[in-house]
Structures are given as C-alpha cells and as structure tokens.
PDB file of C-alpha atoms in Angstrom:
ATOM      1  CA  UNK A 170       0.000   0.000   0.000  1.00  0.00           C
ATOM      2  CA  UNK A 171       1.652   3.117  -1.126  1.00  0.00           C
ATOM      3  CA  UNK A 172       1.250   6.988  -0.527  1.00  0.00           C
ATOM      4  CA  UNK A 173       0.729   8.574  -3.675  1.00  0.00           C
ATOM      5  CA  UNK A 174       0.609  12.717  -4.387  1.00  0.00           C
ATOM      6  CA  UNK A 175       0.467  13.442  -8.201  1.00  0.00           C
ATOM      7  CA  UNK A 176       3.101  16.439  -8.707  1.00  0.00           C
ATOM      8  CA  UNK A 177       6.253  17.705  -9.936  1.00  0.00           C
ATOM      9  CA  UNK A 178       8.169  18.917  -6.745  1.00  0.00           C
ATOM     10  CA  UNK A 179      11.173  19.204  -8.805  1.00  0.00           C
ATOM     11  CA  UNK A 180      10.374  22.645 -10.020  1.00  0.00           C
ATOM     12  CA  UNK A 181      10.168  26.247  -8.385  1.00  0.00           C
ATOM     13  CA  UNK A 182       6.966  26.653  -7.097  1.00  0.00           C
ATOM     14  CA  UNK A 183       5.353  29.564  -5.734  1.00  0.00           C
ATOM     15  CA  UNK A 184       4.868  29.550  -1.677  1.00  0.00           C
ATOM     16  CA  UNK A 185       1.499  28.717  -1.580  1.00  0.00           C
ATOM     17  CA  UNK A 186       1.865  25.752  -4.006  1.00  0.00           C
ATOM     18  CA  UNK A 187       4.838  24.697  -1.763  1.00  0.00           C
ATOM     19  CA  UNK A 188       2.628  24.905   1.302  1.00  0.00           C
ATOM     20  CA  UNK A 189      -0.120  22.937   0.071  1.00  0.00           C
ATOM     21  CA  UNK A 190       2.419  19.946  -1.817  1.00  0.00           C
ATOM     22  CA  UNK A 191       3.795  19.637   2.243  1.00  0.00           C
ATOM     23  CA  UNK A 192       0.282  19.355   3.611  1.00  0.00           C
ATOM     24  CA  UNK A 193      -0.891  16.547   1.569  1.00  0.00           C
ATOM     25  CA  UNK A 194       2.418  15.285   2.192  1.00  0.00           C
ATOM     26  CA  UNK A 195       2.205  15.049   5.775  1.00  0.00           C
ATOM     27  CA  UNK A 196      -1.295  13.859   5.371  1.00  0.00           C
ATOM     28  CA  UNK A 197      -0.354  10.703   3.131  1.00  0.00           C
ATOM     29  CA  UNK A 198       2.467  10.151   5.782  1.00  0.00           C
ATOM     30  CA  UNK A 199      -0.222   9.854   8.554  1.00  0.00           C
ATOM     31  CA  UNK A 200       1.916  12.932  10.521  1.00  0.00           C
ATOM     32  CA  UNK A 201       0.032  14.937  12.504  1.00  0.00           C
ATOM     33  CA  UNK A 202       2.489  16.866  14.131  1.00  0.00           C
ATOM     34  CA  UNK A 203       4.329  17.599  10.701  1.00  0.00           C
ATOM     35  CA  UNK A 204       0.633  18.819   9.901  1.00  0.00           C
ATOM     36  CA  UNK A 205      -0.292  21.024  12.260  1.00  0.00           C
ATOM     37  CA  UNK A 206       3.583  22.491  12.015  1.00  0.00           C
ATOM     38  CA  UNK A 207       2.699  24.363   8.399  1.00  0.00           C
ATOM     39  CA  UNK A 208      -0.007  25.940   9.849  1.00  0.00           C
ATOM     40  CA  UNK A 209      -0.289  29.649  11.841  1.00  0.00           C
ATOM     41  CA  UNK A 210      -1.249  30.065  15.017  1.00  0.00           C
ATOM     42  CA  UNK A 211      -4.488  32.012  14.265  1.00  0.00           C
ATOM     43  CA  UNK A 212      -4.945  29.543  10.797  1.00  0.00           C
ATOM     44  CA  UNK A 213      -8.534  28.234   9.778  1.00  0.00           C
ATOM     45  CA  UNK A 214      -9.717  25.110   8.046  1.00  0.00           C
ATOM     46  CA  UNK A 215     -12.755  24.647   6.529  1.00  0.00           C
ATOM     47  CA  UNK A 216     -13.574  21.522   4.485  1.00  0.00           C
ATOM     48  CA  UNK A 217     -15.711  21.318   3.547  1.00  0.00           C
ATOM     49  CA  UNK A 218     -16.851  24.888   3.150  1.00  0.00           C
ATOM     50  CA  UNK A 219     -20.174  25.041   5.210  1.00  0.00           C
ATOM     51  CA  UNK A 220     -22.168  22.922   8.117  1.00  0.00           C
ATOM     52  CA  UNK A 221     -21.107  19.607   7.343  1.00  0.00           C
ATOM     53  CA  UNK A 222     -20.998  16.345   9.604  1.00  0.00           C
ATOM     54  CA  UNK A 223     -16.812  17.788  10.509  1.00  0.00           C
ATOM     55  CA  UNK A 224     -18.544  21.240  11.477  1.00  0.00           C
ATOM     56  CA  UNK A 225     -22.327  21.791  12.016  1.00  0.00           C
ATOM     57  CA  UNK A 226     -22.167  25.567  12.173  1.00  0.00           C
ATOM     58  CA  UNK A 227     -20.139  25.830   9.181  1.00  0.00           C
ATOM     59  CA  UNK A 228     -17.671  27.938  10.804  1.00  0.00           C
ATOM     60  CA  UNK A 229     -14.097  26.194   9.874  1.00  0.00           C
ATOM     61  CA  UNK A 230     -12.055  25.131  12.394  1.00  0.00           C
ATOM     62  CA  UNK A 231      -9.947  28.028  14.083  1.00  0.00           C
ATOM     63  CA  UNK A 232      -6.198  28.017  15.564  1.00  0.00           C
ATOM     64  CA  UNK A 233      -4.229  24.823  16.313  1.00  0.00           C
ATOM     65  CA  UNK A 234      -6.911  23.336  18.479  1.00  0.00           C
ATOM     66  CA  UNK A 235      -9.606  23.705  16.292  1.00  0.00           C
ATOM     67  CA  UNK A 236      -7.330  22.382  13.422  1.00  0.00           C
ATOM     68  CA  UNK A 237      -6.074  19.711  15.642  1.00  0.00           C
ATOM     69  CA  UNK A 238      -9.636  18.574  16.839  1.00  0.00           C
ATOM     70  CA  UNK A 239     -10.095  18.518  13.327  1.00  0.00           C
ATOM     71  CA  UNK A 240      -7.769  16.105  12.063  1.00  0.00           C
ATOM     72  CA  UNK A 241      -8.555  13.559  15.248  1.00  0.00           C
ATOM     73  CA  UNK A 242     -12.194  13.538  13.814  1.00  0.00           C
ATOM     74  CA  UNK A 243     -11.403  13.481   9.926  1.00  0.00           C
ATOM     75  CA  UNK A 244      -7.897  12.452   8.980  1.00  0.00           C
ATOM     76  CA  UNK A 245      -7.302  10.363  11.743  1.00  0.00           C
ATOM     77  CA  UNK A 246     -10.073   8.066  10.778  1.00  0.00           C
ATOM     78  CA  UNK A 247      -8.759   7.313   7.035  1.00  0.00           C
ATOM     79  CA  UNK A 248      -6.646   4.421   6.603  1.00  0.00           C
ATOM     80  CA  UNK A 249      -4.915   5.785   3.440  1.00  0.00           C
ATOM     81  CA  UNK A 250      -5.115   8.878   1.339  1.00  0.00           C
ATOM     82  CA  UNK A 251      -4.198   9.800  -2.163  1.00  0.00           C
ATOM     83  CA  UNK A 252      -4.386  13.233  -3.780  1.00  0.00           C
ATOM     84  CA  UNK A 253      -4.252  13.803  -7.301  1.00  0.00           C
ATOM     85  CA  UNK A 254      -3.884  17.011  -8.472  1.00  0.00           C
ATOM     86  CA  UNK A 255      -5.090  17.401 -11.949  1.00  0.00           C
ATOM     87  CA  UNK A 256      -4.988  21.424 -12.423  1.00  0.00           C
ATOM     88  CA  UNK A 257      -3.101  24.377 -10.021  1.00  0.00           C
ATOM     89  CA  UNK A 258      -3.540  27.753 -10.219  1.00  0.00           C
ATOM     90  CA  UNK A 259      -1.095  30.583  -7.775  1.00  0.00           C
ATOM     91  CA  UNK A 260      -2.080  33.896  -7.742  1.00  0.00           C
ATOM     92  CA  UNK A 261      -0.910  36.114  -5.008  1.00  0.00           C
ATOM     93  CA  UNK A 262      -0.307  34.452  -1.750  1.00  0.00           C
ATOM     94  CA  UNK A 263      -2.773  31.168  -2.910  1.00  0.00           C
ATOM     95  CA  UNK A 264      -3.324  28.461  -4.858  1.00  0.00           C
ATOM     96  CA  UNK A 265      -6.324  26.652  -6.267  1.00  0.00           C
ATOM     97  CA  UNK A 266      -6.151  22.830  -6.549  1.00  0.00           C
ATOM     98  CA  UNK A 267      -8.282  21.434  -8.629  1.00  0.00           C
ATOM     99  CA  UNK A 268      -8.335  17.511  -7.852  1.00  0.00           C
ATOM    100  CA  UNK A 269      -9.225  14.417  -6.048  1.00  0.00           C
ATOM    101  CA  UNK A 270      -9.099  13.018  -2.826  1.00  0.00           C
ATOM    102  CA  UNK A 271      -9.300   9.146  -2.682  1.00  0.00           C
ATOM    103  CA  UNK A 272     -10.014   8.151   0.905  1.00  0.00           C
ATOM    104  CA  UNK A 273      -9.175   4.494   1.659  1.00  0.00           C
ATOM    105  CA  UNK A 274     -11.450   3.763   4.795  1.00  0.00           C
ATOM    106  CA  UNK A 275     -11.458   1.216   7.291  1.00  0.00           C
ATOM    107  CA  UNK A 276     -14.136  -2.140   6.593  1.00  0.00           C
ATOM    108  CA  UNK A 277     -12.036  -1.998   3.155  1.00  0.00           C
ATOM    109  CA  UNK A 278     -14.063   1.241   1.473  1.00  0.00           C
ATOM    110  CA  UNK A 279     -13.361   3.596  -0.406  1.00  0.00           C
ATOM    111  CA  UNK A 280     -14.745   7.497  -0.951  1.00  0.00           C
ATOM    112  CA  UNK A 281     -13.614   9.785  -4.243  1.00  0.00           C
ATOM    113  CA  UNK A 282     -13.754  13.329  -3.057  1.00  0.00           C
ATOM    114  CA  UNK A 283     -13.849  15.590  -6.470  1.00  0.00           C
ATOM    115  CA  UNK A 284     -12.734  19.652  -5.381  1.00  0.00           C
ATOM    116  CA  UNK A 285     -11.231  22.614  -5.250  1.00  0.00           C
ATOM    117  CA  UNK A 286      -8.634  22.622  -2.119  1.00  0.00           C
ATOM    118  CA  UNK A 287      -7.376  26.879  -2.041  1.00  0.00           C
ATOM    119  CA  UNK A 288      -4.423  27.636   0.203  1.00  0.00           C
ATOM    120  CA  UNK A 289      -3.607  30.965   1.907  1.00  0.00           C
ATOM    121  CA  UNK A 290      -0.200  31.557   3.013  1.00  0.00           C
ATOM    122  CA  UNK A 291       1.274  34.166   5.303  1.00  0.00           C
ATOM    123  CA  UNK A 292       4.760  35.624   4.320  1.00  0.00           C
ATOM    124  CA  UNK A 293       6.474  33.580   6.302  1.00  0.00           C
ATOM    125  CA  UNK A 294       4.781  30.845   4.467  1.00  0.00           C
ATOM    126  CA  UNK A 295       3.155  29.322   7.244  1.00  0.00           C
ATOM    127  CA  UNK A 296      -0.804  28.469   5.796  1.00  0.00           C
ATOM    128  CA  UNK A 297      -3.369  30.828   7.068  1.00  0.00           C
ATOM    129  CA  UNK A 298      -6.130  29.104   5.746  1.00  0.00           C
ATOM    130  CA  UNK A 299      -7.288  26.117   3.875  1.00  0.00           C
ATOM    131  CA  UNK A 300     -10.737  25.784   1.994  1.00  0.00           C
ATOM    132  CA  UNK A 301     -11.816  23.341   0.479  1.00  0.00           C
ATOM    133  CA  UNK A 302     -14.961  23.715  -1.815  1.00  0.00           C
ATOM    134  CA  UNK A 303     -16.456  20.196  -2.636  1.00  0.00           C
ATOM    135  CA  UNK A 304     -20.198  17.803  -1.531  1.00  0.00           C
ATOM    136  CA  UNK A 305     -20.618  15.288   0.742  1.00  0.00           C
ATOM    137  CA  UNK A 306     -23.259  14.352  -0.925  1.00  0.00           C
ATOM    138  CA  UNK A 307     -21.491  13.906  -4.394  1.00  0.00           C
ATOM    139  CA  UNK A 308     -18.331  12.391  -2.497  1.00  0.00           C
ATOM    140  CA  UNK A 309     -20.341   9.544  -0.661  1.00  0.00           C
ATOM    141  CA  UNK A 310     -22.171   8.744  -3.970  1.00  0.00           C
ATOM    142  CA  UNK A 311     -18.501   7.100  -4.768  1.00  0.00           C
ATOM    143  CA  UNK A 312     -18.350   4.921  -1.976  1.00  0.00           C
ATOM    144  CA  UNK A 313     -17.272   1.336  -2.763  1.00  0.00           C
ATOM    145  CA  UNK A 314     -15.096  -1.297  -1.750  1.00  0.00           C
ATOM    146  CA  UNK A 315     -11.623  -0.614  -2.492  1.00  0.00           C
ATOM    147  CA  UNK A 316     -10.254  -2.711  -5.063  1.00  0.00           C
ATOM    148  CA  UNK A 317      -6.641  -2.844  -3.899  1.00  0.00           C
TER     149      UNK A 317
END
C-alpha cells in the first residue's frame, strides 16, 4: 500500500503551491504533528466549506486546536489517502487545486472526493487558511469497496 501525491516537486513553485504539496504530504504520511507544524497560530480550516458532519455551524475550524480537533475527527479516521492534483492555479499568496481526494477507509471502502482545495499563506509561508470547496453528498455517492 503506497502513498501517492500526483506532482512535480522538482520545479520552483510559488509559496502557496509549496505549502499545500507539504500538507498533503504530511497527510499521506499519517503525521500529525508535521501537519499542524505548516499551519499559523491564528490559521482556519474549513472543508468542507459550510455545516457539514466535521462542522455543524459551518464555521471552519480556528487556531491549532480547532485544526487539531479537526484532524482527530477526519484524517485520523482514514486508513490511506491519495491526492491527485489534476490542475493548479497561484495567484498572489494562494493556490487553487483542482483535484481528487481518494479516501481508503477502514471495513475496506473507499470514498472519491472531487474539489477545489485553495491555500492561503502568510509571508512567512506558514498556511493561514485552507478551503476546500467540494459535496458530501457527491463524495459519498462514490463509496465502494476498495479494489486494492
């Protein structure tokens, strides 16, 4: 079972680019500490964008707690991720993903999360927030046992 993130490190990339390669790095890796690390103090998460069964007021989740809490009730659950990255656009201080999350769940499942994942990033690079734009509804539609 390998950890797969579809993109070419290998080339200059702008900050927020770099920022966003390193989370889904850390997140394939299973490394919550490494995680948490790229983001600011005051940083905000919200993915989805909206109430959603990770946050039923739809308010993101705020600081290292909040992003913390988050990961023990999302990420933490997923036996394997892959991200595949099939567009990118930087502008400014962010970057629009436009890609896929596969989520390999426990009970061997698996979930196909189609998106748009936009980074913020301070000047000292550090990510100051993290939306992701994509439906649960559409997402769960996928659901199937994992072939491999």
């Amino acid at each position: 079972m390998g950890v797969d993130v579809c993109w070419d490190p290998a080339a200059e990339q702008p900050p927020a680019r770099r920022a966003a390669f390193r989370s889904m790095t850390a997140v394939t890796a299973g490394d919550k500490a490494a995680w948490l690390a790229l983001f600011a103090g005051d940083a905000v998460v919200e993915d989805p964008i909206g109430p959603s069964m990770f946050d039923e007021e739809g308010k993101g989740h705020h600081g290292q707690d909040g992003i913390s809490a988050f990961w023990d009730k999302t990420i933490a659950n997923v036996e394997r991720f892959q991200f595949t990255i099939r567009d990118s656009h930087a502008a400014g201080d962010e970057v629009a993903n436009v890609g896929t999350i596969t989520t390999y769940l426990p009970g061997g499942y698996r979930v196909d999360t189609d998106g748009v994942f936009v980074y913020r990033v301070r000047e000292d690079g550090l990510i100051a927030s993290m939306r992701a734009f994509w439906e649960t509804e559409r997402a769960m539609a996928t659901a199937r046992k994992a072939e491999d």
